[in-house]
Short mmCIF file of C-alpha atoms in Angstrom, two decimals:
data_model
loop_
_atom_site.label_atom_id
_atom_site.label_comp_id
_atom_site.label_asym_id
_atom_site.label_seq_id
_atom_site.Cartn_x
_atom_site.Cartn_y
_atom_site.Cartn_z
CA UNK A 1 9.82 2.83 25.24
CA UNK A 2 7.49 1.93 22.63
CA UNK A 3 4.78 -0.72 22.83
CA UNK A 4 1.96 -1.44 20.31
CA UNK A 5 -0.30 -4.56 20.59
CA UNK A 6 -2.37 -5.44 18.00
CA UNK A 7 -5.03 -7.99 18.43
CA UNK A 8 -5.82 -8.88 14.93
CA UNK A 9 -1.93 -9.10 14.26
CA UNK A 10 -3.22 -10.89 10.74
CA UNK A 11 -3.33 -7.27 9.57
CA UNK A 12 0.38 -6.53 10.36
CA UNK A 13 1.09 -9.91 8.23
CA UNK A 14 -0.59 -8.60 5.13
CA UNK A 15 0.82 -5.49 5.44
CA UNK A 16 4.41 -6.60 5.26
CA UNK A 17 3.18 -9.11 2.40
CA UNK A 18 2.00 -6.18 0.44
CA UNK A 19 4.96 -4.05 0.41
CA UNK A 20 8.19 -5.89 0.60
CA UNK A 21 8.41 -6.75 -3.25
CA UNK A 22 8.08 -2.86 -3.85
CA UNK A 23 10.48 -2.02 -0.71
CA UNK A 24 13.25 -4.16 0.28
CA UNK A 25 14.37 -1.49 3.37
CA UNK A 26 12.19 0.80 5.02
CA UNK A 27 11.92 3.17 8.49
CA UNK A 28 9.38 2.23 10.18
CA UNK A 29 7.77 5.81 12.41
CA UNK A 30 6.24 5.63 15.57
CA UNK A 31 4.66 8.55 16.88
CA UNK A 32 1.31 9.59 19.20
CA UNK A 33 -0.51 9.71 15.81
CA UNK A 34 -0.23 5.80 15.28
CA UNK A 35 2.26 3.50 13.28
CA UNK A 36 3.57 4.66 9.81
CA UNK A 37 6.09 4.04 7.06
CA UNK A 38 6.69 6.04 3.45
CA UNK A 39 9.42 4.44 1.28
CA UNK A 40 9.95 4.38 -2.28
CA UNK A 41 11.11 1.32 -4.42
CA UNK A 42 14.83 1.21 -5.64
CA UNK A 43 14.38 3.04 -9.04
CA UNK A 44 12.31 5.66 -7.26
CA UNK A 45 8.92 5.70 -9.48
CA UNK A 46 6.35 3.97 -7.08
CA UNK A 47 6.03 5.05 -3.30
CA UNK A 48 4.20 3.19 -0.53
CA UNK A 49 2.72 5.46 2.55
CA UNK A 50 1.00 3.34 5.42
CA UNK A 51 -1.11 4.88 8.48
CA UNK A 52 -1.98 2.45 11.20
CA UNK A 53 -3.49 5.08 13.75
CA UNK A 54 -2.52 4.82 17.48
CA UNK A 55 -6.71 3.91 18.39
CA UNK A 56 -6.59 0.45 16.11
CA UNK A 57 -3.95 -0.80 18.70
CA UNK A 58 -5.65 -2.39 21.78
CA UNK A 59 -2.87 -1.00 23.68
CA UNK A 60 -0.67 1.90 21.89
CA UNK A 61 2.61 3.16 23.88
CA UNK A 62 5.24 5.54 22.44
CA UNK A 63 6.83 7.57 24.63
CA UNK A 64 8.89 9.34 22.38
CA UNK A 65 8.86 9.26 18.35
CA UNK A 66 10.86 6.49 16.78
CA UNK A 67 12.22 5.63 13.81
CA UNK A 68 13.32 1.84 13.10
CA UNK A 69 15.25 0.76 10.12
CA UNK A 70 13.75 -2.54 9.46
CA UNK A 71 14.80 -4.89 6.47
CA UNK A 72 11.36 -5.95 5.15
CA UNK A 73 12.32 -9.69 3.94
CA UNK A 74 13.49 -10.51 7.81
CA UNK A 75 10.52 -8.46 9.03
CA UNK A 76 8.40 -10.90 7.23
CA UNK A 77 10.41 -14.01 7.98
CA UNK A 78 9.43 -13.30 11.51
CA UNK A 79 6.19 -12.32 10.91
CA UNK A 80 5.03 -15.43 9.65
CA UNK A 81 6.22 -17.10 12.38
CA UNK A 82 2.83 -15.68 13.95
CA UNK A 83 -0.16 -17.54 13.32
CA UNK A 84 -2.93 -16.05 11.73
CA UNK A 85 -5.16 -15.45 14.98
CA UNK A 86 -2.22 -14.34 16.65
CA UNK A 87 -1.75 -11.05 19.16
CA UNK A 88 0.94 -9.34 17.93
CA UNK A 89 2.83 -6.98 20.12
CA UNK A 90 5.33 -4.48 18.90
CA UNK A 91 8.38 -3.56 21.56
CA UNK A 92 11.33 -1.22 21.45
CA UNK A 93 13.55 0.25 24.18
CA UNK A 94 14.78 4.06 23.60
CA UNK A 95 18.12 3.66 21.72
CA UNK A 96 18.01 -0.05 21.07
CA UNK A 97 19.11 -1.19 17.73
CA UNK A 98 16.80 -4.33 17.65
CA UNK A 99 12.92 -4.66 18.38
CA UNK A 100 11.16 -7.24 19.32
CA UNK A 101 7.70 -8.98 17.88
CA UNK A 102 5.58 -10.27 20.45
CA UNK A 103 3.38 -13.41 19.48
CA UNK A 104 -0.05 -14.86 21.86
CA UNK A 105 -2.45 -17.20 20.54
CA UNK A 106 -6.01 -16.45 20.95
CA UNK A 107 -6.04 -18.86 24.11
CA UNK A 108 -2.79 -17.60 25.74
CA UNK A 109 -1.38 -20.64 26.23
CA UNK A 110 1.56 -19.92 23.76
CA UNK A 111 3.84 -16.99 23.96
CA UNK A 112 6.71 -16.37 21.40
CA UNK A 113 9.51 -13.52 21.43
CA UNK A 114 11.16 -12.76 18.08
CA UNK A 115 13.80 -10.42 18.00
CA UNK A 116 15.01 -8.48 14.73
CA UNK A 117 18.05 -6.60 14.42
CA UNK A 118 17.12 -2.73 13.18
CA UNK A 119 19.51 -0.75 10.51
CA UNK A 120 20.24 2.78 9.42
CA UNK A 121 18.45 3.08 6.54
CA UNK A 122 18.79 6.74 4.95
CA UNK A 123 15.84 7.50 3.32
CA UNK A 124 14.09 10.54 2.04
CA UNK A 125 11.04 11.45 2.93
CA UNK A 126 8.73 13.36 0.43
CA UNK A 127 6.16 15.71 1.21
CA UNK A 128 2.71 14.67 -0.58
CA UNK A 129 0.54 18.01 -0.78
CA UNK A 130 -3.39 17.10 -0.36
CA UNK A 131 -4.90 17.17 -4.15
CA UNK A 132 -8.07 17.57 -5.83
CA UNK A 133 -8.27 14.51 -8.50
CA UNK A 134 -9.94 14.58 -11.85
CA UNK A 135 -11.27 10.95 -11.17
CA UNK A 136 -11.85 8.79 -8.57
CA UNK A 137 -12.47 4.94 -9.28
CA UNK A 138 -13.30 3.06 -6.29
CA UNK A 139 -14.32 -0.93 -7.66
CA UNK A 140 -13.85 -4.71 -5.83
CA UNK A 141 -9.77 -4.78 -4.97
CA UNK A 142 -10.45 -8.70 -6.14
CA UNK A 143 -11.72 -7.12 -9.83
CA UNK A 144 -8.61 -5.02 -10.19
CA UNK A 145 -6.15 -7.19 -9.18
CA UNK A 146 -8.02 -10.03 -11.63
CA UNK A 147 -7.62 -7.07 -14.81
CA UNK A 148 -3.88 -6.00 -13.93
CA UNK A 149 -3.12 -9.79 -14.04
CA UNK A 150 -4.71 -10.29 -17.03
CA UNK A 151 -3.68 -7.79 -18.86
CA UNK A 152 -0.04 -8.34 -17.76
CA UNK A 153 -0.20 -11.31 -19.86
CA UNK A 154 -0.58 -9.36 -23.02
CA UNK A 155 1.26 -5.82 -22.60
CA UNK A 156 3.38 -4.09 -20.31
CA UNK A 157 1.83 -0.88 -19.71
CA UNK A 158 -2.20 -0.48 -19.05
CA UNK A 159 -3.73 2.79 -20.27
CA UNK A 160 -6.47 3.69 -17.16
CA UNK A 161 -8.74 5.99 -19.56
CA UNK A 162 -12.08 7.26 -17.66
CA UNK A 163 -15.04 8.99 -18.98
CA UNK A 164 -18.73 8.88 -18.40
CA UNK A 165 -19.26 5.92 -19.70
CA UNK A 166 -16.74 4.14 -16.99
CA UNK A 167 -13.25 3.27 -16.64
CA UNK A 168 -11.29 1.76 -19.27
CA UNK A 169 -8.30 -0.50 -18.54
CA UNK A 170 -6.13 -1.26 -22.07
CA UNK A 171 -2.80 -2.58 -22.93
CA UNK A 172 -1.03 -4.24 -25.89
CA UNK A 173 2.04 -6.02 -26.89
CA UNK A 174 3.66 -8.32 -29.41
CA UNK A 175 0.19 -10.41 -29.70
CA UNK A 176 -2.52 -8.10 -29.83
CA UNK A 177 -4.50 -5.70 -27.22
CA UNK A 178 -6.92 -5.83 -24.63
CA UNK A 179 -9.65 -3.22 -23.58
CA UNK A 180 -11.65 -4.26 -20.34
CA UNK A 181 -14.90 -1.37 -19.46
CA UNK A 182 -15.86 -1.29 -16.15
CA UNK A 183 -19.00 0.49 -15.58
CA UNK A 184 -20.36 2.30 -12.27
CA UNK A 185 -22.38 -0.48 -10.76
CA UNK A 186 -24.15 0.87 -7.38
CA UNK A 187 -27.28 -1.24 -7.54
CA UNK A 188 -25.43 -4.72 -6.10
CA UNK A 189 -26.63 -6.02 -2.93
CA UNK A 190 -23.47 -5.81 -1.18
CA UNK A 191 -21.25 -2.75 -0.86
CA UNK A 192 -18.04 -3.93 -1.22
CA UNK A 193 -19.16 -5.47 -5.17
CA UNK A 194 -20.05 -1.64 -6.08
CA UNK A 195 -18.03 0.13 -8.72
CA UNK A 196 -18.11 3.84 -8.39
CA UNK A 197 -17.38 6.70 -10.53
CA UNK A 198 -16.76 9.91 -9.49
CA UNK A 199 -15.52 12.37 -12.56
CA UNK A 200 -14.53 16.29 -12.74
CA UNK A 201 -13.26 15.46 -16.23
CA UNK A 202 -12.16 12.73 -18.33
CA UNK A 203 -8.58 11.53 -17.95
CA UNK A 204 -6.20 8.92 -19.11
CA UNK A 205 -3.26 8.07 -18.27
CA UNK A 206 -0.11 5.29 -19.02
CA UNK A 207 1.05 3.21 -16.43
CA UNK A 208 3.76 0.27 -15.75
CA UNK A 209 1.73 -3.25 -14.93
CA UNK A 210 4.47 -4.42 -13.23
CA UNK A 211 3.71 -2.24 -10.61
CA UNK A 212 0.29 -1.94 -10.32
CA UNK A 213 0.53 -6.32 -10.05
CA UNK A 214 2.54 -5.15 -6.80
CA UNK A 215 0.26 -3.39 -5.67
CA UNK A 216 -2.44 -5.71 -5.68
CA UNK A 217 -0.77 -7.81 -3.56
CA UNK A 218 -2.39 -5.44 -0.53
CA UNK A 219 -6.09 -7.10 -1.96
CA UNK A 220 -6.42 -8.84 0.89
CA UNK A 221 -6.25 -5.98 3.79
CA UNK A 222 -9.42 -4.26 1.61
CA UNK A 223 -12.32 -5.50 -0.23
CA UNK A 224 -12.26 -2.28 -2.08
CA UNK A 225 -9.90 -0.16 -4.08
CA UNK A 226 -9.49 3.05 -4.65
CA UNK A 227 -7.66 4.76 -7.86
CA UNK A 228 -6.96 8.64 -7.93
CA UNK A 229 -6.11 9.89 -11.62
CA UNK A 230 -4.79 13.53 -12.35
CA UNK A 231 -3.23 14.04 -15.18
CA UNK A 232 -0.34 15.57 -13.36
CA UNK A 233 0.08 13.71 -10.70
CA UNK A 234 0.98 9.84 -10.23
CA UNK A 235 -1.66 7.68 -9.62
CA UNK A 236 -2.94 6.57 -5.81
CA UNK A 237 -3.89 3.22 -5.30
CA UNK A 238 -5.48 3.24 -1.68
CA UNK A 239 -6.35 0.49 0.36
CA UNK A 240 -8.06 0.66 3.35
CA UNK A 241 -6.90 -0.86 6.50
CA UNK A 242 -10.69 -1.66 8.42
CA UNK A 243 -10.81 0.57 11.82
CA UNK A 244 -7.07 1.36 11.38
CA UNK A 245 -5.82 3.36 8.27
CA UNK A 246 -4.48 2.79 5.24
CA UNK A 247 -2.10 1.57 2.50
CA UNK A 248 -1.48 4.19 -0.17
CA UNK A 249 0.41 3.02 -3.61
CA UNK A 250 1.78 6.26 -5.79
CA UNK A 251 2.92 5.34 -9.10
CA UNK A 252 4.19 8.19 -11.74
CA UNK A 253 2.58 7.26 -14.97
CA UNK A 254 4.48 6.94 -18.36
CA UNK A 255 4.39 9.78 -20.43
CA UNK A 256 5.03 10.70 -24.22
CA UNK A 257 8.00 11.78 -25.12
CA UNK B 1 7.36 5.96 -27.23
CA UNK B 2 7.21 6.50 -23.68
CA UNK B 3 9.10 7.51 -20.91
CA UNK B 4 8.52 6.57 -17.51
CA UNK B 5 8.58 9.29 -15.42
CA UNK B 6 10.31 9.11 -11.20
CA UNK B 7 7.63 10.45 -8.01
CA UNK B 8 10.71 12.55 -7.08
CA UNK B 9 9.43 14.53 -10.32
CA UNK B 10 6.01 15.39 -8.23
CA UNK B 11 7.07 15.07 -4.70
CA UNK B 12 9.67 17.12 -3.02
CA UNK B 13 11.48 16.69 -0.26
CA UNK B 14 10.07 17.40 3.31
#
């Protein structure tokens, strides 16, 4: 038996939003530790790991650990059937191949049941070892999103260069190049407008844009973003989820031949 | 010219 409710159920909407042009199928894994899901896109160079922990649920029921096979274009079909103040509740039986999204409105005085067919999905999960990072970049998710769109318009792959004096986004294509600075900016009023720089050593690094657009569809769970550059290790694009966890993007960057 | 590399390059299998 497995029963999650989630009072800002908004969250779960954006979630789903976020991930299902990367991830057309994915298990979704319910266990003590909260509400999770790894999956990698068809051509296996971007992965997607989401954590919502068991405590952001207002009420968080799993007797046993599950693992549901959920197509992510019908998961969102339903899901926006919820309003946007909506209670969501999540509910499964032990050994049922469908589950069921539970919808209140703030007053109560409208209750919907949704229920979704699951699949086998057979997917691989990979083990992500806990790294140090020779920069960390965290900036507005807003300004991000704002340079991979622009710069989408003019190339197809973004360099993400930092040094000490700040993070360098560049592309170029057929006409011309782009180079947009960002520089560590603490001294705004309001937190979520910093950018911050944290550097062991310079690194740079080649990325596709058509991913990193994807991943800036998840803006809207986080006011912030966070980018984690190694030079041997694909990129992390982290979102946080307020209260509840967190949306991770890995992306292996393009590399010389 | 570049090639893109996969995550399955980085990541192994748990």
């Amino acid at each position: 038996m497995l029963e999650l409710r989630l009072v800002q159920g908004s969250l779960l909407k954006k979630v789903l939003e976020a991930i299902r042009e990367l991830v057309t199928d994915a298990n979704f894994d319910c266990s003590g530790t909260g509400f999770s899901l790894q999956a990698m896109d068809s051509s296996h160079v971007a992965l997607v790991a989401l954590l919502l922990r068991a405590e952001g649920f207002e009420h968080y029921r799993c007797d046993r650990n599950l693992s549901m096979g959920m197509n992510l274009n019908n998961m969102a079909k339903m899901l926006r059937c919820a309003g946007n103040d909506d209670i969501i509740t999540i509910k499964a039986d032990d050994g049922s191949d469908t589950v069921t999204f539970m919808f209140e409105s703030p007053k109560q005085d409208k209750i919907a049941d949704f229920e979704m067919k699951l699949m086998d999905i057979d997917s691989e999960h990979l083990g992500i070892p806990d790294s140090e990072y020779q920069a960390i970049v965290r900036m507005p998710s807003a300004e991000f999103m704002r340079i991979c769109k622009d710069l989408s318009s003019i190339g197809d792959t973004v360099i993400i260069s930092v040094t000490k004096e700040g993070v360098k986004f560049s592309t170029s294509g057929e006409i011309g190049s782009a180079n947009i600075v960002c520089r560590q900016n603490q001294t705004v009023d309001k937190p979520e407008e910093a950018t911050v720089i944290e550097m062991q050593e310079p690194v740079s690094l080649t990325f596709a844009l058509r991913y990193m657009n994807s991943f800036t569809k998840a803006s809207s769970l986080s006011d912030q973003v966070t980018i984690s550059l190694s030079s041997e290790l694909p990129v992390v694009v982290e979102y946080k989820i307020a209260e509840m966890g967190y949306i991770r993007f890995y992306l292996a960057p393009k590399i010389e031949e | 010219q570049c090639i893109q590399k996969k995550i399955t390059e980085y990541f192994s299998k748990n």
